[in-house]
Tab-separated table of N, CA, C and O in Angstrom:
chain	number	residue	atom	x	y	z
U	1	MET	N	-22.343	-24.108	-31.530
U	1	MET	CA	-21.775	-22.773	-31.869
U	1	MET	C	-22.241	-21.673	-30.906
U	1	MET	O	-21.510	-20.850	-30.500
U	2	LYS	N	-23.543	-21.729	-30.563
U	2	LYS	CA	-24.114	-20.751	-29.640
U	2	LYS	C	-23.417	-20.712	-28.315
U	2	LYS	O	-23.182	-19.721	-27.689
U	3	ILE	N	-23.140	-21.938	-27.827
U	3	ILE	CA	-22.444	-22.100	-26.543
U	3	ILE	C	-21.058	-21.444	-26.531
U	3	ILE	O	-20.641	-20.765	-25.642
U	4	PHE	N	-20.360	-21.597	-27.674
U	4	PHE	CA	-19.014	-20.942	-27.754
U	4	PHE	C	-19.146	-19.417	-27.806
U	4	PHE	O	-18.318	-18.739	-27.247
U	5	CYS	N	-20.133	-18.897	-28.497
U	5	CYS	CA	-20.351	-17.429	-28.533
U	5	CYS	C	-20.671	-16.942	-27.089
U	5	CYS	O	-20.136	-15.951	-26.690
U	6	ALA	N	-21.500	-17.656	-26.424
U	6	ALA	CA	-21.840	-17.237	-25.042
U	6	ALA	C	-20.677	-17.287	-24.141
U	6	ALA	O	-20.438	-16.328	-23.331
U	7	ILE	N	-19.825	-18.326	-24.176
U	7	ILE	CA	-18.627	-18.395	-23.413
U	7	ILE	C	-17.689	-17.261	-23.756
U	7	ILE	O	-17.073	-16.630	-22.879
U	8	GLY	N	-17.558	-16.977	-25.049
U	8	GLY	CA	-16.682	-15.901	-25.527
U	8	GLY	C	-17.159	-14.543	-24.972
U	8	GLY	O	-16.320	-13.725	-24.489
U	9	LEU	N	-18.410	-14.292	-25.021
U	9	LEU	CA	-18.948	-13.031	-24.551
U	9	LEU	C	-18.766	-12.915	-23.021
U	9	LEU	O	-18.460	-11.861	-22.498
U	10	LEU	N	-19.029	-14.033	-22.298
U	10	LEU	CA	-18.830	-14.016	-20.898
U	10	LEU	C	-17.347	-13.760	-20.558
U	10	LEU	O	-17.056	-12.955	-19.675
U	11	ALA	N	-16.438	-14.355	-21.224
U	11	ALA	CA	-15.024	-14.167	-21.013
U	11	ALA	C	-14.573	-12.683	-21.329
U	11	ALA	O	-13.853	-12.062	-20.546
U	12	LEU	N	-15.180	-12.131	-22.321
U	12	LEU	CA	-14.884	-10.709	-22.610
U	12	LEU	C	-15.382	-9.823	-21.504
U	12	LEU	O	-14.692	-8.898	-21.069
U	13	GLY	N	-16.550	-10.101	-20.990
U	13	GLY	CA	-17.044	-9.341	-19.837
U	13	GLY	C	-16.213	-9.487	-18.602
U	13	GLY	O	-15.906	-8.497	-17.910
U	14	VAL	N	-15.686	-10.675	-18.356
U	14	VAL	CA	-14.817	-10.874	-17.197
U	14	VAL	C	-13.546	-10.085	-17.350
U	14	VAL	O	-13.079	-9.460	-16.495
U	15	PHE	N	-12.938	-10.158	-18.543
U	15	PHE	CA	-11.676	-9.488	-18.782
U	15	PHE	C	-11.920	-7.941	-18.790
U	15	PHE	O	-11.072	-7.241	-18.293
U	16	HIS	N	-13.000	-7.524	-19.346
U	16	HIS	CA	-13.276	-6.045	-19.312
U	16	HIS	C	-13.407	-5.584	-17.897
U	16	HIS	O	-12.851	-4.540	-17.540
U	17	ASN	N	-14.180	-6.293	-17.079
U	17	ASN	CA	-14.351	-5.849	-15.657
U	17	ASN	C	-13.058	-5.927	-14.892
U	17	ASN	O	-12.823	-5.086	-14.052
U	18	SER	N	-12.268	-6.899	-15.184
U	18	SER	CA	-11.017	-7.009	-14.348
U	18	SER	C	-10.030	-5.853	-14.669
U	18	SER	O	-9.201	-5.533	-13.882
U	19	ALA	N	-10.179	-5.269	-15.901
U	19	ALA	CA	-9.317	-4.095	-16.219
U	19	ALA	C	-9.603	-2.927	-15.279
U	19	ALA	O	-8.684	-2.154	-15.011
U	20	ALA	N	-10.813	-2.809	-14.775
U	20	ALA	CA	-11.102	-1.695	-13.844
U	20	ALA	C	-11.197	-2.150	-12.444
U	20	ALA	O	-11.626	-1.386	-11.558
U	21	THR	N	-10.848	-3.399	-12.141
U	21	THR	CA	-10.887	-3.865	-10.783
U	21	THR	C	-9.711	-3.258	-10.019
U	21	THR	O	-8.611	-3.252	-10.522
U	22	ALA	N	-10.032	-2.673	-8.955
U	22	ALA	CA	-8.984	-1.911	-8.186
U	22	ALA	C	-8.297	-2.838	-7.123
U	22	ALA	O	-8.872	-3.742	-6.619
U	23	SER	N	-7.122	-2.414	-6.897
U	23	SER	CA	-6.303	-3.087	-5.887
U	23	SER	C	-5.153	-2.137	-5.550
U	23	SER	O	-5.063	-1.011	-6.158
U	24	GLU	N	-4.314	-2.542	-4.687
U	24	GLU	CA	-3.184	-1.706	-4.419
U	24	GLU	C	-2.317	-1.541	-5.703
U	24	GLU	O	-1.678	-0.529	-5.866
U	25	GLU	N	-2.337	-2.513	-6.595
U	25	GLU	CA	-1.607	-2.405	-7.811
U	25	GLU	C	-2.088	-1.245	-8.636
U	25	GLU	O	-1.286	-0.482	-9.244
U	26	LEU	N	-3.416	-1.115	-8.763
U	26	LEU	CA	-3.965	0.020	-9.532
U	26	LEU	C	-3.634	1.327	-8.901
U	26	LEU	O	-3.300	2.309	-9.542
U	27	ALA	N	-3.745	1.368	-7.563
U	27	ALA	CA	-3.410	2.602	-6.831
U	27	ALA	C	-1.942	2.981	-7.078
U	27	ALA	O	-1.609	4.179	-7.253
U	28	ARG	N	-1.080	1.970	-7.145
U	28	ARG	CA	0.334	2.224	-7.399
U	28	ARG	C	0.536	2.680	-8.812
U	28	ARG	O	1.261	3.644	-9.106
U	29	ALA	N	-0.097	2.038	-9.733
U	29	ALA	CA	0.014	2.395	-11.213
U	29	ALA	C	-0.434	3.810	-11.474
U	29	ALA	O	0.066	4.478	-12.397
U	30	LYS	N	-1.410	4.236	-10.739
U	30	LYS	CA	-2.004	5.598	-10.917
U	30	LYS	C	-1.378	6.661	-10.046
U	30	LYS	O	-1.877	7.764	-9.952
U	31	ALA	N	-0.263	6.329	-9.327
U	31	ALA	CA	0.525	7.264	-8.472
U	31	ALA	C	-0.245	7.690	-7.256
U	31	ALA	O	0.137	8.650	-6.580
U	32	CYS	N	-1.286	6.990	-6.838
U	32	CYS	CA	-2.091	7.301	-5.652
U	32	CYS	C	-1.173	7.058	-4.383
U	32	CYS	O	-1.358	7.796	-3.383
U	33	LEU	N	-0.335	6.075	-4.443
U	33	LEU	CA	0.442	5.703	-3.261
U	33	LEU	C	1.595	6.676	-3.022
U	33	LEU	O	2.316	6.526	-2.016
U	34	GLY	N	1.746	7.646	-3.857
U	34	GLY	CA	2.764	8.706	-3.592
U	34	GLY	C	2.270	9.571	-2.407
U	34	GLY	O	3.077	10.115	-1.663
U	35	CYS	N	0.982	9.729	-2.262
U	35	CYS	CA	0.442	10.576	-1.198
U	35	CYS	C	-0.439	9.748	-0.169
U	35	CYS	O	-0.646	10.311	0.927
U	36	HIS	N	-0.812	8.626	-0.528
U	36	HIS	CA	-1.647	7.792	0.364
U	36	HIS	C	-0.973	6.424	0.671
U	36	HIS	O	-0.182	5.938	-0.142
U	37	ALA	N	-1.313	5.782	1.759
U	37	ALA	CA	-0.946	4.437	2.038
U	37	ALA	C	-2.213	3.740	2.539
U	37	ALA	O	-3.193	4.382	2.953
U	38	VAL	N	-2.170	2.466	2.622
U	38	VAL	CA	-3.344	1.697	3.112
U	38	VAL	C	-3.483	1.878	4.598
U	38	VAL	O	-4.588	2.158	5.106
U	39	GLU	N	-2.417	1.746	5.338
U	39	GLU	CA	-2.468	1.664	6.803
U	39	GLU	C	-2.194	2.952	7.519
U	39	GLU	O	-2.713	3.236	8.540
U	40	GLN	N	-1.246	3.793	6.976
U	40	GLN	CA	-0.831	5.004	7.738
U	40	GLN	C	-1.007	6.261	6.846
U	40	GLN	O	-0.891	6.186	5.678
U	41	LYS	N	-1.183	7.342	7.554
U	41	LYS	CA	-1.287	8.636	6.895
U	41	LYS	C	0.036	9.016	6.285
U	41	LYS	O	1.118	8.800	6.852
U	42	ARG	N	0.002	9.565	5.097
U	42	ARG	CA	1.131	10.214	4.433
U	42	ARG	C	0.752	11.661	4.247
U	42	ARG	O	0.238	12.258	5.164
U	43	MET	N	0.930	12.191	3.066
U	43	MET	CA	0.439	13.520	2.760
U	43	MET	C	-1.062	13.538	2.879
U	43	MET	O	-1.660	14.539	3.340
U	44	GLY	N	-1.692	12.444	2.412
U	44	GLY	CA	-3.098	12.308	2.492
U	44	GLY	C	-3.448	11.238	3.518
U	44	GLY	O	-2.560	10.556	4.039
U	45	PRO	N	-4.777	11.031	3.783
U	45	PRO	CA	-5.132	10.103	4.808
U	45	PRO	C	-4.896	8.644	4.361
U	45	PRO	O	-4.827	8.373	3.189
U	46	ALA	N	-4.768	7.756	5.318
U	46	ALA	CA	-4.631	6.338	4.995
U	46	ALA	C	-5.962	5.826	4.395
U	46	ALA	O	-6.998	6.357	4.793
U	47	TYR	N	-5.923	4.962	3.515
U	47	TYR	CA	-7.128	4.484	2.900
U	47	TYR	C	-8.054	3.799	3.895
U	47	TYR	O	-9.287	3.974	3.769
U	48	LYS	N	-7.537	3.168	4.933
U	48	LYS	CA	-8.422	2.603	5.952
U	48	LYS	C	-9.122	3.717	6.712
U	48	LYS	O	-10.228	3.503	7.171
U	49	GLN	N	-8.445	4.860	6.927
U	49	GLN	CA	-9.174	6.031	7.588
U	49	GLN	C	-10.280	6.509	6.723
U	49	GLN	O	-11.357	6.913	7.230
U	50	VAL	N	-10.075	6.565	5.402
U	50	VAL	CA	-11.122	6.957	4.468
U	50	VAL	C	-12.284	6.026	4.536
U	50	VAL	O	-13.428	6.448	4.675
U	51	ALA	N	-11.975	4.751	4.509
U	51	ALA	CA	-13.068	3.736	4.618
U	51	ALA	C	-13.851	3.870	5.853
U	51	ALA	O	-15.116	3.742	5.832
U	52	GLU	N	-13.190	4.128	6.940
U	52	GLU	CA	-13.856	4.258	8.308
U	52	GLU	C	-14.724	5.517	8.264
U	52	GLU	O	-15.868	5.510	8.770
U	53	LYS	N	-14.162	6.636	7.795
U	53	LYS	CA	-14.896	7.906	7.837
U	53	LYS	C	-16.207	7.841	7.004
U	53	LYS	O	-17.191	8.442	7.402
U	54	TYR	N	-16.123	7.211	5.858
U	54	TYR	CA	-17.221	7.139	4.927
U	54	TYR	C	-18.144	5.922	5.017
U	54	TYR	O	-19.120	5.791	4.303
U	55	ALA	N	-17.850	5.008	5.970
U	55	ALA	CA	-18.603	3.777	6.143
U	55	ALA	C	-20.104	4.106	6.385
U	55	ALA	O	-20.436	4.965	7.149
U	56	GLY	N	-20.944	3.427	5.614
U	56	GLY	CA	-22.347	3.564	5.850
U	56	GLY	C	-23.014	4.780	5.200
U	56	GLY	O	-24.197	4.940	5.257
U	57	GLN	N	-22.248	5.638	4.580
U	57	GLN	CA	-22.799	6.799	3.915
U	57	GLN	C	-23.218	6.441	2.490
U	57	GLN	O	-22.368	6.072	1.667
U	58	PRO	N	-24.474	6.536	2.177
U	58	PRO	CA	-24.978	6.099	0.887
U	58	PRO	C	-24.384	6.781	-0.314
U	58	PRO	O	-24.279	6.240	-1.372
U	59	ASP	N	-23.980	8.013	-0.148
U	59	ASP	CA	-23.444	8.789	-1.299
U	59	ASP	C	-21.879	8.834	-1.295
U	59	ASP	O	-21.301	9.491	-2.120
U	60	ALA	N	-21.278	8.058	-0.430
U	60	ALA	CA	-19.831	8.045	-0.241
U	60	ALA	C	-19.099	7.754	-1.565
U	60	ALA	O	-18.122	8.437	-1.984
U	61	GLU	N	-19.542	6.732	-2.270
U	61	GLU	CA	-18.848	6.296	-3.518
U	61	GLU	C	-18.822	7.399	-4.500
U	61	GLU	O	-17.737	7.757	-5.086
U	62	ASP	N	-19.991	7.970	-4.793
U	62	ASP	CA	-20.042	9.048	-5.827
U	62	ASP	C	-19.246	10.288	-5.395
U	62	ASP	O	-18.548	10.874	-6.231
U	63	ARG	N	-19.324	10.680	-4.086
U	63	ARG	CA	-18.576	11.818	-3.618
U	63	ARG	C	-17.065	11.631	-3.738
U	63	ARG	O	-16.355	12.510	-4.176
U	64	LEU	N	-16.644	10.387	-3.389
U	64	LEU	CA	-15.198	10.090	-3.459
U	64	LEU	C	-14.710	9.987	-4.889
U	64	LEU	O	-13.573	10.336	-5.207
U	65	VAL	N	-15.536	9.425	-5.759
U	65	VAL	CA	-15.132	9.385	-7.212
U	65	VAL	C	-14.914	10.806	-7.718
U	65	VAL	O	-13.921	11.086	-8.378
U	66	GLU	N	-15.770	11.713	-7.372
U	66	GLU	CA	-15.621	13.119	-7.755
U	66	GLU	C	-14.244	13.687	-7.189
U	66	GLU	O	-13.575	14.396	-7.912
U	67	LYS	N	-13.975	13.336	-5.955
U	67	LYS	CA	-12.719	13.838	-5.405
U	67	LYS	C	-11.492	13.265	-6.082
U	67	LYS	O	-10.500	13.967	-6.278
U	68	VAL	N	-11.543	11.984	-6.378
U	68	VAL	CA	-10.439	11.399	-7.116
U	68	VAL	C	-10.272	12.060	-8.473
U	68	VAL	O	-9.129	12.391	-8.836
U	69	MET	N	-11.358	12.253	-9.172
U	69	MET	CA	-11.235	12.826	-10.501
U	69	MET	C	-10.830	14.367	-10.526
U	69	MET	O	-10.081	14.782	-11.259
U	70	HIS	N	-11.514	15.107	-9.589
U	70	HIS	CA	-11.455	16.564	-9.632
U	70	HIS	C	-10.653	17.194	-8.514
U	70	HIS	O	-10.478	18.424	-8.447
U	71	GLY	N	-10.234	16.351	-7.519
U	71	GLY	CA	-9.463	16.936	-6.390
U	71	GLY	C	-10.450	17.424	-5.320
U	71	GLY	O	-11.623	17.381	-5.400
U	72	GLY	N	-9.877	17.896	-4.212
U	72	GLY	CA	-10.664	18.364	-3.084
U	72	GLY	C	-9.771	18.938	-1.994
U	72	GLY	O	-8.556	18.815	-2.025
U	73	SER	N	-10.402	19.569	-1.045
U	73	SER	CA	-9.668	20.122	0.108
U	73	SER	C	-10.611	20.263	1.296
U	73	SER	O	-11.814	20.217	1.155
U	74	GLY	N	-9.983	20.393	2.502
U	74	GLY	CA	-10.697	20.761	3.689
U	74	GLY	C	-11.280	19.617	4.477
U	74	GLY	O	-11.652	19.869	5.642
U	75	VAL	N	-11.274	18.448	4.003
U	75	VAL	CA	-11.807	17.329	4.770
U	75	VAL	C	-10.752	16.713	5.714
U	75	VAL	O	-11.078	16.351	6.851
U	76	TRP	N	-9.535	16.650	5.278
U	76	TRP	CA	-8.461	16.025	6.036
U	76	TRP	C	-7.344	16.983	6.446
U	76	TRP	O	-6.244	16.534	6.740
U	77	GLY	N	-7.663	18.223	6.435
U	77	GLY	CA	-6.683	19.232	6.825
U	77	GLY	C	-6.524	20.275	5.740
U	77	GLY	O	-7.325	20.304	4.790
U	78	SER	N	-5.424	21.011	5.790
U	78	SER	CA	-5.251	22.047	4.818
U	78	SER	C	-4.612	21.652	3.541
U	78	SER	O	-4.627	22.394	2.577
U	79	MET	N	-4.053	20.424	3.445
U	79	MET	CA	-3.461	19.914	2.223
U	79	MET	C	-4.493	19.648	1.186
U	79	MET	O	-5.465	18.868	1.427
U	80	SER	N	-4.433	20.135	-0.023
U	80	SER	CA	-5.358	19.916	-1.093
U	80	SER	C	-4.966	18.581	-1.840
U	80	SER	O	-3.801	18.349	-2.048
U	81	MET	N	-6.000	17.858	-2.325
U	81	MET	CA	-5.747	16.743	-3.186
U	81	MET	C	-5.928	17.266	-4.640
U	81	MET	O	-6.991	17.821	-4.943
U	82	PRO	N	-4.882	17.144	-5.461
U	82	PRO	CA	-5.050	17.640	-6.815
U	82	PRO	C	-5.935	16.768	-7.669
U	82	PRO	O	-6.127	15.578	-7.337
U	83	PRO	N	-6.453	17.250	-8.743
U	83	PRO	CA	-7.203	16.456	-9.689
U	83	PRO	C	-6.290	15.344	-10.284
U	83	PRO	O	-5.074	15.542	-10.396
U	84	ASN	N	-6.799	14.235	-10.643
U	84	ASN	CA	-6.105	13.082	-11.161
U	84	ASN	C	-6.526	12.821	-12.576
U	84	ASN	O	-7.334	11.914	-12.850
U	85	SER	N	-5.940	13.582	-13.514
U	85	SER	CA	-6.362	13.426	-14.908
U	85	SER	C	-5.888	12.105	-15.545
U	85	SER	O	-6.376	11.724	-16.613
U	86	GLN	N	-4.979	11.414	-14.883
U	86	GLN	CA	-4.524	10.112	-15.433
U	86	GLN	C	-5.423	8.978	-15.016
U	86	GLN	O	-5.275	7.861	-15.497
U	87	VAL	N	-6.470	9.254	-14.231
U	87	VAL	CA	-7.329	8.223	-13.753
U	87	VAL	C	-8.707	8.421	-14.514
U	87	VAL	O	-9.295	9.451	-14.502
U	88	THR	N	-9.168	7.296	-15.172
U	88	THR	CA	-10.462	7.309	-15.865
U	88	THR	C	-11.570	7.219	-14.829
U	88	THR	O	-11.342	6.834	-13.642
U	89	ALA	N	-12.788	7.578	-15.232
U	89	ALA	CA	-13.921	7.467	-14.336
U	89	ALA	C	-14.121	6.024	-13.839
U	89	ALA	O	-14.462	5.847	-12.630
U	90	ASP	N	-13.902	5.080	-14.712
U	90	ASP	CA	-14.120	3.654	-14.261
U	90	ASP	C	-12.992	3.241	-13.293
U	90	ASP	O	-13.306	2.572	-12.317
U	91	GLU	N	-11.797	3.696	-13.505
U	91	GLU	CA	-10.684	3.443	-12.576
U	91	GLU	C	-10.964	4.125	-11.228
U	91	GLU	O	-10.720	3.518	-10.249
U	92	ALA	N	-11.418	5.373	-11.281
U	92	ALA	CA	-11.727	6.075	-10.033
U	92	ALA	C	-12.756	5.326	-9.214
U	92	ALA	O	-12.612	5.163	-8.024
U	93	ARG	N	-13.879	4.886	-9.872
U	93	ARG	CA	-14.886	4.148	-9.209
U	93	ARG	C	-14.301	2.889	-8.670
U	93	ARG	O	-14.660	2.495	-7.473
U	94	ALA	N	-13.558	2.208	-9.392
U	94	ALA	CA	-12.956	0.867	-8.952
U	94	ALA	C	-12.042	1.119	-7.706
U	94	ALA	O	-12.096	0.417	-6.736
U	95	LEU	N	-11.235	2.188	-7.755
U	95	LEU	CA	-10.389	2.559	-6.655
U	95	LEU	C	-11.154	2.875	-5.431
U	95	LEU	O	-10.839	2.412	-4.339
U	96	VAL	N	-12.204	3.642	-5.579
U	96	VAL	CA	-13.063	4.036	-4.439
U	96	VAL	C	-13.698	2.809	-3.834
U	96	VAL	O	-13.813	2.745	-2.578
U	97	ARG	N	-14.240	1.937	-4.679
U	97	ARG	CA	-14.867	0.719	-4.140
U	97	ARG	C	-13.885	-0.096	-3.328
U	97	ARG	O	-14.219	-0.659	-2.270
U	98	TRP	N	-12.640	-0.180	-3.877
U	98	TRP	CA	-11.587	-0.914	-3.101
U	98	TRP	C	-11.295	-0.272	-1.828
U	98	TRP	O	-11.247	-0.924	-0.789
U	99	ILE	N	-11.114	1.048	-1.831
U	99	ILE	CA	-10.832	1.785	-0.626
U	99	ILE	C	-11.900	1.629	0.397
U	99	ILE	O	-11.663	1.326	1.586
U	100	LEU	N	-13.159	1.772	-0.023
U	100	LEU	CA	-14.312	1.623	0.947
U	100	LEU	C	-14.457	0.205	1.467
U	100	LEU	O	-15.070	-0.004	2.492
U	101	SER	N	-13.856	-0.771	0.766
U	101	SER	CA	-13.981	-2.150	1.233
U	101	SER	C	-12.917	-2.506	2.317
U	101	SER	O	-13.045	-3.536	2.947
U	102	LEU	N	-11.951	-1.607	2.472
U	102	LEU	CA	-10.879	-1.891	3.428
U	102	LEU	C	-11.411	-1.817	4.857
U	102	LEU	O	-12.261	-0.978	5.205
U	103	LYS	N	-10.919	-2.713	5.712
U	103	LYS	CA	-11.381	-2.751	7.125
U	103	LYS	C	-10.202	-2.443	8.026
U	103	LYS	O	-9.105	-2.797	7.828
């Protein structure tokens, strides 16, 4: 019985974590791809440009999560990024981790 409980708890953890796992699908679902693309600049920078710019910066993840959640301006030109109220903190963190992993 204990083994089944452990397997069940493990499975719940895996499913819970996969809900916030980011990919291009999550970016599309949250309307991020209306202004961004993976490879080329649109209204906002390409995600690969973001990954390159912030590579190796220890505070990059936290800074970018704040920008996803609350918006920002001045880093990539005069166009402001609006706040994204439809994105939860966990989703924002997962999106940022995915973006920063792009090469």
